[in-house]
Amino acid sequence: MEKNNGYFGEFGGAFVPEALKKVLAEVEENFYQYIDDPEFLRELQYYQKQYIGRENPLYYAESLTQQIGGGKIYLKREDLNHTGAHKINNAVGQVLLAKKMNKKRIIAETGAGQHGVATATVCALMGMDCIIYMGEIDTKRQELNVFRMEMLGAKVVPVTSGTATLKDAVDAALEDFVMNAENTFYLLGSAVGPHPYPTMVREFQSIIGIEARRQILEAEGRLPDYLIASVGGGSNAIGLFHPFVNDKEVKIIGVEPAGRGLDTSEHAASISKGTVGIIHGFKCYTLQDEKGEPLPVHSIAAGLDYPGVGPEHSYYKKIGRGEYVAITDDEAMNAFFQLSKTEGIIPAIESAHAIAYAAKLAKTLPKDKIIIVNLSGRGDKDVKQVKEMIEGKYRSL
Ligand SMILES: *Cc1c(COP(=O)(O)O)cnc(C)c1O
């Protein structure tokens, strides 16, 4: 694959201390070497098929389409992957790379715990030591995921510095990475962070779009009119979008979390409401205060709760290749129930944001238009939260 310098227009880069630059350069060199290595790719394909369960279906949601009455809605079923979401695609890719690099110790950050669980899973598979940094507040909010990671053999380290949430967990992981680079690989969870991570994560997630492209050509004999995906850091979205980027007739729509509304301060819509700045070592649209510090963010979907966004999405927005819209907590929850009841598919609340926008859009389209929605994950993990919301114990609706 062709090397890039880590910039997508003005976005991306690696704004990190010298010591970390050296470590990142080693990751970069190995990534570009192995991503073109037939044996590495054979191994990757083996685990994609035999472990993750790929390829997963591109399912025509006929009942949902009929209920809405408009464009045809197809769902890319990442929810059917092992561990229930797209995150495993990236975790498997990076752990195989770490193995090639002879690293025996894997570290990762996690917010809600989903990336931590995916990382602990692949570490169990490959017999790697696994250390997961997690803000102390998040460890309490996401007790079950902490327990899950521990069952898989990982060590969860609660981070008490700063706000004791995701951003502090990232700092702790980066610090560990610099200190222990010799035997350690940092397995980053989304298409964010300093170069080469956004490019690397995109490559490992692009299997989503590669499959979807082949599948829609088989089902419809043509490319879709729209691609829609939820955007937290942006990995499931870039994975679906990237293989279609040169197909100018295919419209790309990323759906950000509008939380309690874009006119409140309680959302995480980095592209819709952010400004250009640097967060976690890369340049992007970010929600920041006057000092450039990340602002507190909110989304009903823990996986979308991030004050930055991948540099490639920032670039698509800037040059007009992608459109970025936002869906509120309430709209996402309506879509969550609608998909559950019409198709018998309980989506992750993150994915429900994409479904909600697809439903809005489909209604305005003629019946021959085609939409592919990335169903990034399943909703099993959200059942308890939804139950508590309905019972009124949890202030979110
Ligand atoms: C983590 C997560 C997301 C958001 O992360 P991206 O990197 O933006 O894809 C979306 N959906 C699900 C199911 C997730 O677990």
Tab-separated table of C-alpha atoms and ligand atoms in Angstrom:
chain	number	residue	atom	x	y	z
A	1	MET	CA	0.000	0.000	0.000
A	2	GLU	CA	1.102	3.542	-0.688
A	3	LYS	CA	2.667	5.330	2.274
A	4	ASN	CA	1.189	8.577	3.494
A	5	ASN	CA	2.850	11.079	5.806
A	6	GLY	CA	0.029	10.971	8.319
A	7	TYR	CA	-1.724	14.081	7.027
A	8	PHE	CA	-5.161	14.300	5.484
A	9	GLY	CA	-5.060	17.869	4.249
A	10	GLU	CA	-4.218	19.894	7.348
A	11	PHE	CA	-5.516	17.185	9.705
A	12	GLY	CA	-3.707	14.333	11.436
A	13	GLY	CA	0.039	14.361	12.063
A	14	ALA	CA	1.845	13.341	15.221
A	15	PHE	CA	2.070	16.118	17.816
A	16	VAL	CA	3.914	14.127	20.449
A	17	PRO	CA	7.178	14.300	22.424
A	18	GLU	CA	10.385	13.080	20.741
A	19	ALA	CA	10.517	9.858	22.770
A	20	LEU	CA	7.074	8.862	21.538
A	21	LYS	CA	7.927	9.805	17.931
A	22	LYS	CA	10.650	7.176	17.907
A	23	VAL	CA	8.285	4.506	19.157
A	24	LEU	CA	5.605	5.485	16.627
A	25	ALA	CA	8.145	5.332	13.814
A	26	GLU	CA	8.808	1.684	14.667
A	27	VAL	CA	5.079	0.912	14.520
A	28	GLU	CA	4.790	2.777	11.215
A	29	GLU	CA	7.684	0.950	9.614
A	30	ASN	CA	6.350	-2.453	10.619
A	31	PHE	CA	2.784	-1.613	9.621
A	32	TYR	CA	3.786	-0.655	6.075
A	33	GLN	CA	6.010	-3.714	5.802
A	34	TYR	CA	3.421	-6.241	6.928
A	35	ILE	CA	0.311	-4.740	5.312
A	36	ASP	CA	1.785	-5.830	1.965
A	37	ASP	CA	3.200	-9.132	3.224
A	38	PRO	CA	1.273	-12.097	1.731
A	39	GLU	CA	1.834	-14.270	4.786
A	40	PHE	CA	0.619	-11.568	7.193
A	41	LEU	CA	-2.457	-11.011	5.010
A	42	ARG	CA	-3.156	-14.755	4.875
A	43	GLU	CA	-3.036	-14.893	8.663
A	44	LEU	CA	-5.279	-11.835	8.957
A	45	GLN	CA	-7.805	-13.360	6.554
A	46	TYR	CA	-7.726	-16.631	8.485
A	47	TYR	CA	-8.730	-14.908	11.752
A	48	GLN	CA	-11.249	-12.672	9.985
A	49	LYS	CA	-13.022	-15.754	8.709
A	50	GLN	CA	-12.506	-18.367	11.435
A	51	TYR	CA	-12.491	-16.192	14.542
A	52	ILE	CA	-14.467	-13.016	13.821
A	53	GLY	CA	-16.924	-14.866	11.586
A	54	ARG	CA	-16.536	-12.809	8.396
A	55	GLU	CA	-17.848	-12.171	5.964
A	56	ASN	CA	-20.985	-10.994	7.685
A	57	PRO	CA	-24.194	-10.303	5.712
A	58	LEU	CA	-25.323	-7.160	3.969
A	59	TYR	CA	-28.949	-7.570	4.953
A	60	TYR	CA	-31.850	-5.918	3.136
A	61	ALA	CA	-34.074	-4.574	5.929
A	62	GLU	CA	-37.300	-5.052	4.043
A	63	SER	CA	-39.728	-4.572	6.936
A	64	LEU	CA	-38.008	-1.392	8.067
A	65	THR	CA	-37.907	-0.122	4.482
A	66	GLN	CA	-41.640	-0.806	4.046
A	67	GLN	CA	-42.549	0.755	7.365
A	68	ILE	CA	-40.676	3.937	6.448
A	69	GLY	CA	-41.799	3.915	2.826
A	70	GLY	CA	-38.957	5.295	0.690
A	71	GLY	CA	-35.390	4.339	-0.195
A	72	LYS	CA	-34.132	0.790	0.325
A	73	ILE	CA	-32.207	0.241	3.547
A	74	TYR	CA	-29.445	-2.357	3.735
A	75	LEU	CA	-27.647	-3.143	6.997
A	76	LYS	CA	-23.990	-4.165	7.129
A	77	ARG	CA	-24.107	-6.664	9.980
A	78	GLU	CA	-21.014	-5.891	12.059
A	79	ASP	CA	-23.214	-6.754	15.043
A	80	LEU	CA	-22.797	-10.414	14.106
A	81	ASN	CA	-19.027	-10.409	14.619
A	82	HIS	CA	-17.465	-12.250	17.540
A	83	THR	CA	-17.761	-9.923	20.591
A	84	GLY	CA	-20.634	-8.104	18.907
A	85	ALA	CA	-19.165	-5.107	17.104
A	86	HIS	CA	-16.680	-3.850	14.523
A	87	LYS	CA	-13.940	-3.137	17.097
A	88	ILE	CA	-12.637	-6.719	16.872
A	89	ASN	CA	-11.602	-6.148	13.199
A	90	ASN	CA	-9.006	-3.636	14.321
A	91	ALA	CA	-7.996	-5.494	17.476
A	92	VAL	CA	-7.217	-8.667	15.499
A	93	GLY	CA	-5.207	-6.703	12.911
A	94	GLN	CA	-3.122	-4.852	15.480
A	95	VAL	CA	-2.471	-7.888	17.690
A	96	LEU	CA	-1.190	-9.822	14.651
A	97	LEU	CA	1.115	-6.908	13.865
A	98	ALA	CA	2.331	-6.853	17.491
A	99	LYS	CA	3.091	-10.561	17.230
A	100	LYS	CA	5.169	-9.985	14.101
A	101	MET	CA	7.041	-7.263	15.985
A	102	ASN	CA	7.783	-9.738	18.816
A	103	LYS	CA	5.921	-7.652	21.382
A	104	LYS	CA	4.540	-9.761	24.198
A	105	ARG	CA	2.775	-7.078	26.172
A	106	ILE	CA	-0.283	-5.220	24.874
A	107	ILE	CA	-1.633	-2.023	26.390
A	108	ALA	CA	-4.808	-0.164	25.511
A	109	GLU	CA	-7.065	2.603	26.734
A	110	THR	CA	-10.777	2.224	27.108
A	111	GLY	CA	-13.668	4.530	27.946
A	112	ALA	CA	-16.869	2.557	28.088
A	113	GLY	CA	-14.904	-0.682	28.040
A	114	GLN	CA	-15.806	-1.930	24.568
A	115	HIS	CA	-12.329	-1.465	23.119
A	116	GLY	CA	-10.849	-2.903	26.320
A	117	VAL	CA	-12.966	-6.026	25.908
A	118	ALA	CA	-11.977	-6.408	22.223
A	119	THR	CA	-8.305	-6.012	23.182
A	120	ALA	CA	-8.518	-8.438	26.114
A	121	THR	CA	-10.194	-10.907	23.755
A	122	VAL	CA	-7.412	-10.915	21.152
A	123	CYS	CA	-4.754	-10.999	23.882
A	124	ALA	CA	-6.362	-14.136	25.316
A	125	LEU	CA	-6.371	-15.593	21.807
A	126	MET	CA	-2.709	-14.846	21.201
A	127	GLY	CA	-1.409	-15.476	24.724
A	128	MET	CA	-0.287	-11.885	25.255
A	129	ASP	CA	-0.060	-9.961	28.516
A	130	CYS	CA	-2.809	-7.353	28.494
A	131	ILE	CA	-2.998	-4.126	30.481
A	132	ILE	CA	-6.037	-1.899	30.044
A	133	TYR	CA	-6.000	1.697	31.287
A	134	MET	CA	-9.410	2.963	32.258
A	135	GLY	CA	-10.482	6.121	34.075
A	136	GLU	CA	-11.482	5.241	37.625
A	137	ILE	CA	-14.903	6.820	37.135
A	138	ASP	CA	-15.425	4.674	34.040
A	139	THR	CA	-14.421	1.502	35.908
A	140	LYS	CA	-17.319	2.179	38.287
A	141	ARG	CA	-19.773	3.089	35.534
A	142	GLN	CA	-18.833	0.009	33.505
A	143	GLU	CA	-18.332	-2.619	36.188
A	144	LEU	CA	-19.480	-5.479	33.988
A	145	ASN	CA	-16.956	-4.676	31.268
A	146	VAL	CA	-14.180	-4.527	33.862
A	147	PHE	CA	-15.242	-7.977	35.034
A	148	ARG	CA	-15.377	-9.218	31.440
A	149	MET	CA	-11.826	-8.005	30.752
A	150	GLU	CA	-10.608	-9.691	33.938
A	151	MET	CA	-12.294	-12.951	32.970
A	152	LEU	CA	-10.360	-12.764	29.699
A	153	GLY	CA	-7.133	-12.495	31.666
A	154	ALA	CA	-6.467	-8.758	31.336
A	155	LYS	CA	-5.314	-6.450	34.089
A	156	VAL	CA	-7.460	-3.320	34.364
A	157	VAL	CA	-5.611	-0.312	35.789
A	158	PRO	CA	-7.906	2.449	37.121
A	159	VAL	CA	-6.522	5.903	36.296
A	160	THR	CA	-7.158	8.475	39.026
A	161	SER	CA	-5.402	11.531	37.554
A	162	GLY	CA	-7.248	14.475	35.975
A	163	THR	CA	-10.936	13.790	35.437
A	164	ALA	CA	-10.385	10.017	35.823
A	165	THR	CA	-12.028	9.336	32.450
A	166	LEU	CA	-11.011	8.345	28.915
A	167	LYS	CA	-8.660	11.226	28.216
A	168	ASP	CA	-6.606	10.438	31.321
A	169	ALA	CA	-6.569	6.750	30.384
A	170	VAL	CA	-5.098	7.716	26.977
A	171	ASP	CA	-2.365	9.765	28.681
A	172	ALA	CA	-1.519	6.879	31.018
A	173	ALA	CA	-1.348	4.426	28.101
A	174	LEU	CA	0.932	6.743	26.072
A	175	GLU	CA	3.221	7.147	29.063
A	176	ASP	CA	3.438	3.383	29.538
A	177	PHE	CA	4.131	2.986	25.796
A	178	VAL	CA	7.153	5.298	25.935
A	179	MET	CA	8.498	3.674	29.126
A	180	ASN	CA	8.115	0.075	27.946
A	181	ALA	CA	8.368	0.325	24.150
A	182	GLU	CA	10.864	-2.492	23.952
A	183	ASN	CA	8.360	-5.239	24.722
A	184	THR	CA	5.067	-3.336	24.457
A	185	PHE	CA	2.555	-2.556	21.712
A	186	TYR	CA	-0.156	0.098	22.123
A	187	LEU	CA	-3.370	-1.207	20.595
A	188	LEU	CA	-5.394	1.932	19.862
A	189	GLY	CA	-9.137	1.586	19.469
A	190	SER	CA	-10.365	4.085	16.882
A	191	ALA	CA	-9.211	5.969	13.785
A	192	VAL	CA	-7.667	8.667	15.984
A	193	GLY	CA	-4.370	9.444	17.714
A	194	PRO	CA	-0.989	10.246	16.189
A	195	HIS	CA	0.184	8.791	12.868
A	196	PRO	CA	0.243	5.883	11.944
A	197	TYR	CA	-2.838	4.925	13.994
A	198	PRO	CA	-5.585	6.627	11.923
A	199	THR	CA	-4.242	5.014	8.741
A	200	MET	CA	-3.640	1.650	10.379
A	201	VAL	CA	-7.065	1.453	12.025
A	202	ARG	CA	-8.715	2.491	8.749
A	203	GLU	CA	-6.910	-0.293	6.891
A	204	PHE	CA	-7.991	-2.940	9.391
A	205	GLN	CA	-11.589	-1.662	9.366
A	206	SER	CA	-11.803	-1.295	5.566
A	207	ILE	CA	-12.856	-4.930	5.347
A	208	ILE	CA	-16.339	-3.571	6.160
A	209	GLY	CA	-16.520	-1.463	2.999
A	210	ILE	CA	-14.702	-3.991	0.830
A	211	GLU	CA	-17.290	-6.632	1.665
A	212	ALA	CA	-20.232	-4.219	1.437
A	213	ARG	CA	-19.140	-3.093	-2.039
A	214	ARG	CA	-18.976	-6.665	-3.330
A	215	GLN	CA	-22.265	-7.559	-1.628
A	216	ILE	CA	-24.297	-4.628	-2.947
A	217	LEU	CA	-23.014	-5.225	-6.477
A	218	GLU	CA	-24.189	-8.803	-6.146
A	219	ALA	CA	-27.583	-7.866	-4.680
A	220	GLU	CA	-28.422	-4.807	-6.782
A	221	GLY	CA	-25.980	-4.792	-9.667
A	222	ARG	CA	-24.880	-1.283	-8.801
A	223	LEU	CA	-23.253	0.858	-6.114
A	224	PRO	CA	-25.378	2.393	-3.353
A	225	ASP	CA	-26.528	6.011	-3.352
A	226	TYR	CA	-25.722	6.588	0.327
A	227	LEU	CA	-23.460	5.184	3.021
A	228	ILE	CA	-24.373	6.016	6.607
A	229	ALA	CA	-22.413	5.262	9.785
A	230	SER	CA	-22.162	6.546	13.347
A	231	VAL	CA	-19.063	8.555	14.211
A	232	GLY	CA	-17.350	8.458	17.585
A	233	GLY	CA	-13.645	8.458	16.819
A	234	GLY	CA	-14.684	7.380	13.357
A	235	SER	CA	-13.380	3.836	12.855
A	236	ASN	CA	-16.532	1.979	11.802
A	237	ALA	CA	-17.461	4.886	9.532
A	238	ILE	CA	-14.076	5.153	7.811
A	239	GLY	CA	-14.025	1.358	7.433
A	240	LEU	CA	-17.285	1.480	5.485
A	241	PHE	CA	-16.556	4.717	3.598
A	242	HIS	CA	-12.963	4.326	2.497
A	243	PRO	CA	-13.414	1.653	-0.204
A	244	PHE	CA	-16.047	3.929	-1.834
A	245	VAL	CA	-14.227	7.238	-1.563
A	246	ASN	CA	-13.304	7.389	-5.244
A	247	ASP	CA	-16.865	6.532	-6.304
A	248	LYS	CA	-18.058	10.111	-6.471
A	249	GLU	CA	-21.701	9.137	-7.030
A	250	VAL	CA	-21.813	7.430	-3.609
A	251	LYS	CA	-22.740	9.945	-0.914
A	252	ILE	CA	-21.048	9.549	2.447
A	253	ILE	CA	-22.840	10.544	5.647
A	254	GLY	CA	-21.337	10.374	9.137
A	255	VAL	CA	-23.705	10.633	12.092
A	256	GLU	CA	-22.460	12.354	15.225
A	257	PRO	CA	-24.089	12.244	18.664
A	258	ALA	CA	-26.158	15.383	19.281
A	259	GLY	CA	-26.826	14.239	22.867
A	260	ARG	CA	-29.424	16.502	24.473
A	261	GLY	CA	-29.213	18.868	21.488
A	262	LEU	CA	-26.576	20.724	19.454
A	263	ASP	CA	-27.713	23.979	21.075
A	264	THR	CA	-26.827	22.620	24.546
A	265	SER	CA	-23.328	21.843	25.820
A	266	GLU	CA	-24.302	18.201	26.284
A	267	HIS	CA	-23.327	16.519	23.034
A	268	ALA	CA	-20.204	15.069	21.410
A	269	ALA	CA	-20.590	16.408	17.870
A	270	SER	CA	-16.944	17.247	17.155
A	271	ILE	CA	-17.357	17.987	13.449
A	272	SER	CA	-20.742	19.722	13.633
A	273	LYS	CA	-19.802	21.992	16.555
A	274	GLY	CA	-16.030	21.777	16.984
A	275	THR	CA	-13.101	23.882	15.833
A	276	VAL	CA	-9.698	22.859	14.514
A	277	GLY	CA	-7.306	21.893	17.282
A	278	ILE	CA	-5.001	19.227	18.624
A	279	ILE	CA	-6.159	16.412	20.866
A	280	HIS	CA	-4.284	13.223	21.803
A	281	GLY	CA	-1.451	14.058	19.431
A	282	PHE	CA	-3.332	14.777	16.189
A	283	LYS	CA	-5.143	17.659	14.510
A	284	CYS	CA	-8.881	17.443	13.898
A	285	TYR	CA	-12.202	19.133	14.581
A	286	THR	CA	-12.489	19.044	18.334
A	287	LEU	CA	-14.688	20.336	21.137
A	288	GLN	CA	-12.278	22.484	23.124
A	289	ASP	CA	-12.203	25.494	25.432
A	290	GLU	CA	-10.224	28.714	24.769
A	291	LYS	CA	-7.087	27.067	26.160
A	292	GLY	CA	-7.379	24.126	23.782
A	293	GLU	CA	-8.425	21.735	26.569
A	294	PRO	CA	-11.048	19.132	25.590
A	295	LEU	CA	-14.561	20.044	26.755
A	296	PRO	CA	-16.727	17.591	28.686
A	297	VAL	CA	-18.934	15.682	26.259
A	298	HIS	CA	-22.150	13.708	26.505
A	299	SER	CA	-23.870	11.023	24.495
A	300	ILE	CA	-26.359	8.399	25.512
A	301	ALA	CA	-24.044	6.035	23.615
A	302	ALA	CA	-20.854	5.535	25.624
A	303	GLY	CA	-18.934	4.599	22.464
A	304	LEU	CA	-19.637	7.970	20.803
A	305	ASP	CA	-18.605	10.054	23.790
A	306	TYR	CA	-15.312	11.522	22.481
A	307	PRO	CA	-14.385	15.223	22.029
A	308	GLY	CA	-12.343	14.665	18.841
A	309	VAL	CA	-12.766	12.840	15.541
A	310	GLY	CA	-10.479	11.031	13.111
A	311	PRO	CA	-8.371	13.258	10.820
A	312	GLU	CA	-9.662	11.614	7.648
A	313	HIS	CA	-13.259	12.508	8.541
A	314	SER	CA	-12.138	16.046	9.360
A	315	TYR	CA	-10.642	16.192	5.864
A	316	TYR	CA	-13.722	14.755	4.115
A	317	LYS	CA	-15.815	17.364	5.881
A	318	LYS	CA	-13.459	20.183	4.896
A	319	ILE	CA	-13.307	19.232	1.201
A	320	GLY	CA	-17.005	18.358	1.042
A	321	ARG	CA	-16.539	14.643	0.267
A	322	GLY	CA	-18.516	13.684	3.364
A	323	GLU	CA	-21.575	15.157	4.993
A	324	TYR	CA	-21.733	15.053	8.797
A	325	VAL	CA	-25.047	15.273	10.590
A	326	ALA	CA	-26.131	14.776	14.194
A	327	ILE	CA	-28.808	12.708	15.927
A	328	THR	CA	-30.028	13.335	19.478
A	329	ASP	CA	-30.253	10.810	22.322
A	330	ASP	CA	-34.048	10.711	21.929
A	331	GLU	CA	-33.918	10.137	18.171
A	332	ALA	CA	-31.370	7.353	18.647
A	333	MET	CA	-33.544	5.649	21.265
A	334	ASN	CA	-36.592	5.787	18.982
A	335	ALA	CA	-34.541	4.112	16.247
A	336	PHE	CA	-33.248	1.584	18.794
A	337	PHE	CA	-36.820	0.446	19.501
A	338	GLN	CA	-37.950	0.752	15.893
A	339	LEU	CA	-35.251	-1.578	14.565
A	340	SER	CA	-35.770	-4.021	17.443
A	341	LYS	CA	-39.503	-4.247	16.747
A	342	THR	CA	-39.519	-4.237	12.936
A	343	GLU	CA	-36.507	-6.424	12.195
A	344	GLY	CA	-35.865	-8.356	15.410
A	345	ILE	CA	-32.411	-6.795	15.584
A	346	ILE	CA	-31.467	-4.971	18.793
A	347	PRO	CA	-28.770	-2.495	17.733
A	348	ALA	CA	-26.038	-0.931	19.848
A	349	ILE	CA	-27.163	2.585	20.834
A	350	GLU	CA	-24.189	3.896	18.845
A	351	SER	CA	-25.465	2.168	15.698
A	352	ALA	CA	-28.996	3.392	16.438
A	353	HIS	CA	-27.738	6.913	15.640
A	354	ALA	CA	-26.973	5.778	12.083
A	355	ILE	CA	-30.317	3.972	11.830
A	356	ALA	CA	-32.153	7.108	12.994
A	357	TYR	CA	-30.599	9.246	10.291
A	358	ALA	CA	-31.133	6.573	7.645
A	359	ALA	CA	-34.826	6.450	8.558
A	360	LYS	CA	-35.115	10.232	8.261
A	361	LEU	CA	-33.369	10.234	4.900
A	362	ALA	CA	-35.112	7.160	3.439
A	363	LYS	CA	-38.495	8.812	3.934
A	364	THR	CA	-37.487	11.612	1.530
A	365	LEU	CA	-36.159	9.284	-1.182
A	366	PRO	CA	-37.821	7.442	-4.071
A	367	LYS	CA	-38.055	3.649	-3.743
A	368	ASP	CA	-35.196	2.912	-6.134
A	369	LYS	CA	-32.548	4.694	-4.042
A	370	ILE	CA	-30.217	2.503	-2.006
A	371	ILE	CA	-28.814	3.207	1.454
A	372	ILE	CA	-26.221	1.095	3.254
A	373	VAL	CA	-26.152	1.611	7.026
A	374	ASN	CA	-23.316	0.284	9.113
A	375	LEU	CA	-24.864	-1.657	11.987
A	376	SER	CA	-21.641	-1.301	13.955
A	377	GLY	CA	-22.691	-3.407	16.943
A	378	ARG	CA	-25.423	-5.260	18.765
A	379	GLY	CA	-27.385	-3.940	21.695
A	380	ASP	CA	-26.866	-6.688	24.267
A	381	LYS	CA	-24.415	-4.468	26.111
A	382	ASP	CA	-27.054	-1.728	26.345
A	383	VAL	CA	-30.007	-3.708	27.642
A	384	LYS	CA	-29.389	-2.864	31.309
A	385	GLN	CA	-28.987	0.867	30.585
A	386	VAL	CA	-32.166	0.923	28.495
A	387	LYS	CA	-34.106	-0.899	31.227
A	388	GLU	CA	-32.952	1.617	33.825
A	389	MET	CA	-33.879	4.500	31.546
A	390	ILE	CA	-37.356	3.132	31.087
A	391	GLU	CA	-37.655	2.700	34.852
A	392	GLY	CA	-36.508	6.299	35.268
A	393	LYS	CA	-33.380	5.532	37.308
A	394	TYR	CA	-31.043	6.978	34.756
A	395	ARG	CA	-31.313	10.528	33.571
A	396	SER	CA	-30.906	10.382	29.852
A	397	LEU	CA	-34.248	10.505	28.121
B	1	LIG	C1	-17.012	2.089	19.807
B	1	LIG	C2	-18.235	1.971	18.981
B	1	LIG	C3	-18.601	2.969	18.043
B	1	LIG	C4	-17.837	4.240	17.871
B	1	LIG	O1	-16.502	4.114	17.535
B	1	LIG	P1	-15.955	4.451	16.083
B	1	LIG	O2	-14.487	4.379	16.217
B	1	LIG	O3	-16.446	5.818	15.717
B	1	LIG	O4	-16.500	3.436	15.169
B	1	LIG	C5	-19.727	2.759	17.264
B	1	LIG	N1	-20.483	1.646	17.398
B	1	LIG	C6	-20.169	0.681	18.291
B	1	LIG	C7	-21.045	-0.514	18.383
B	1	LIG	C8	-19.040	0.813	19.107
B	1	LIG	O5	-18.750	-0.146	19.991
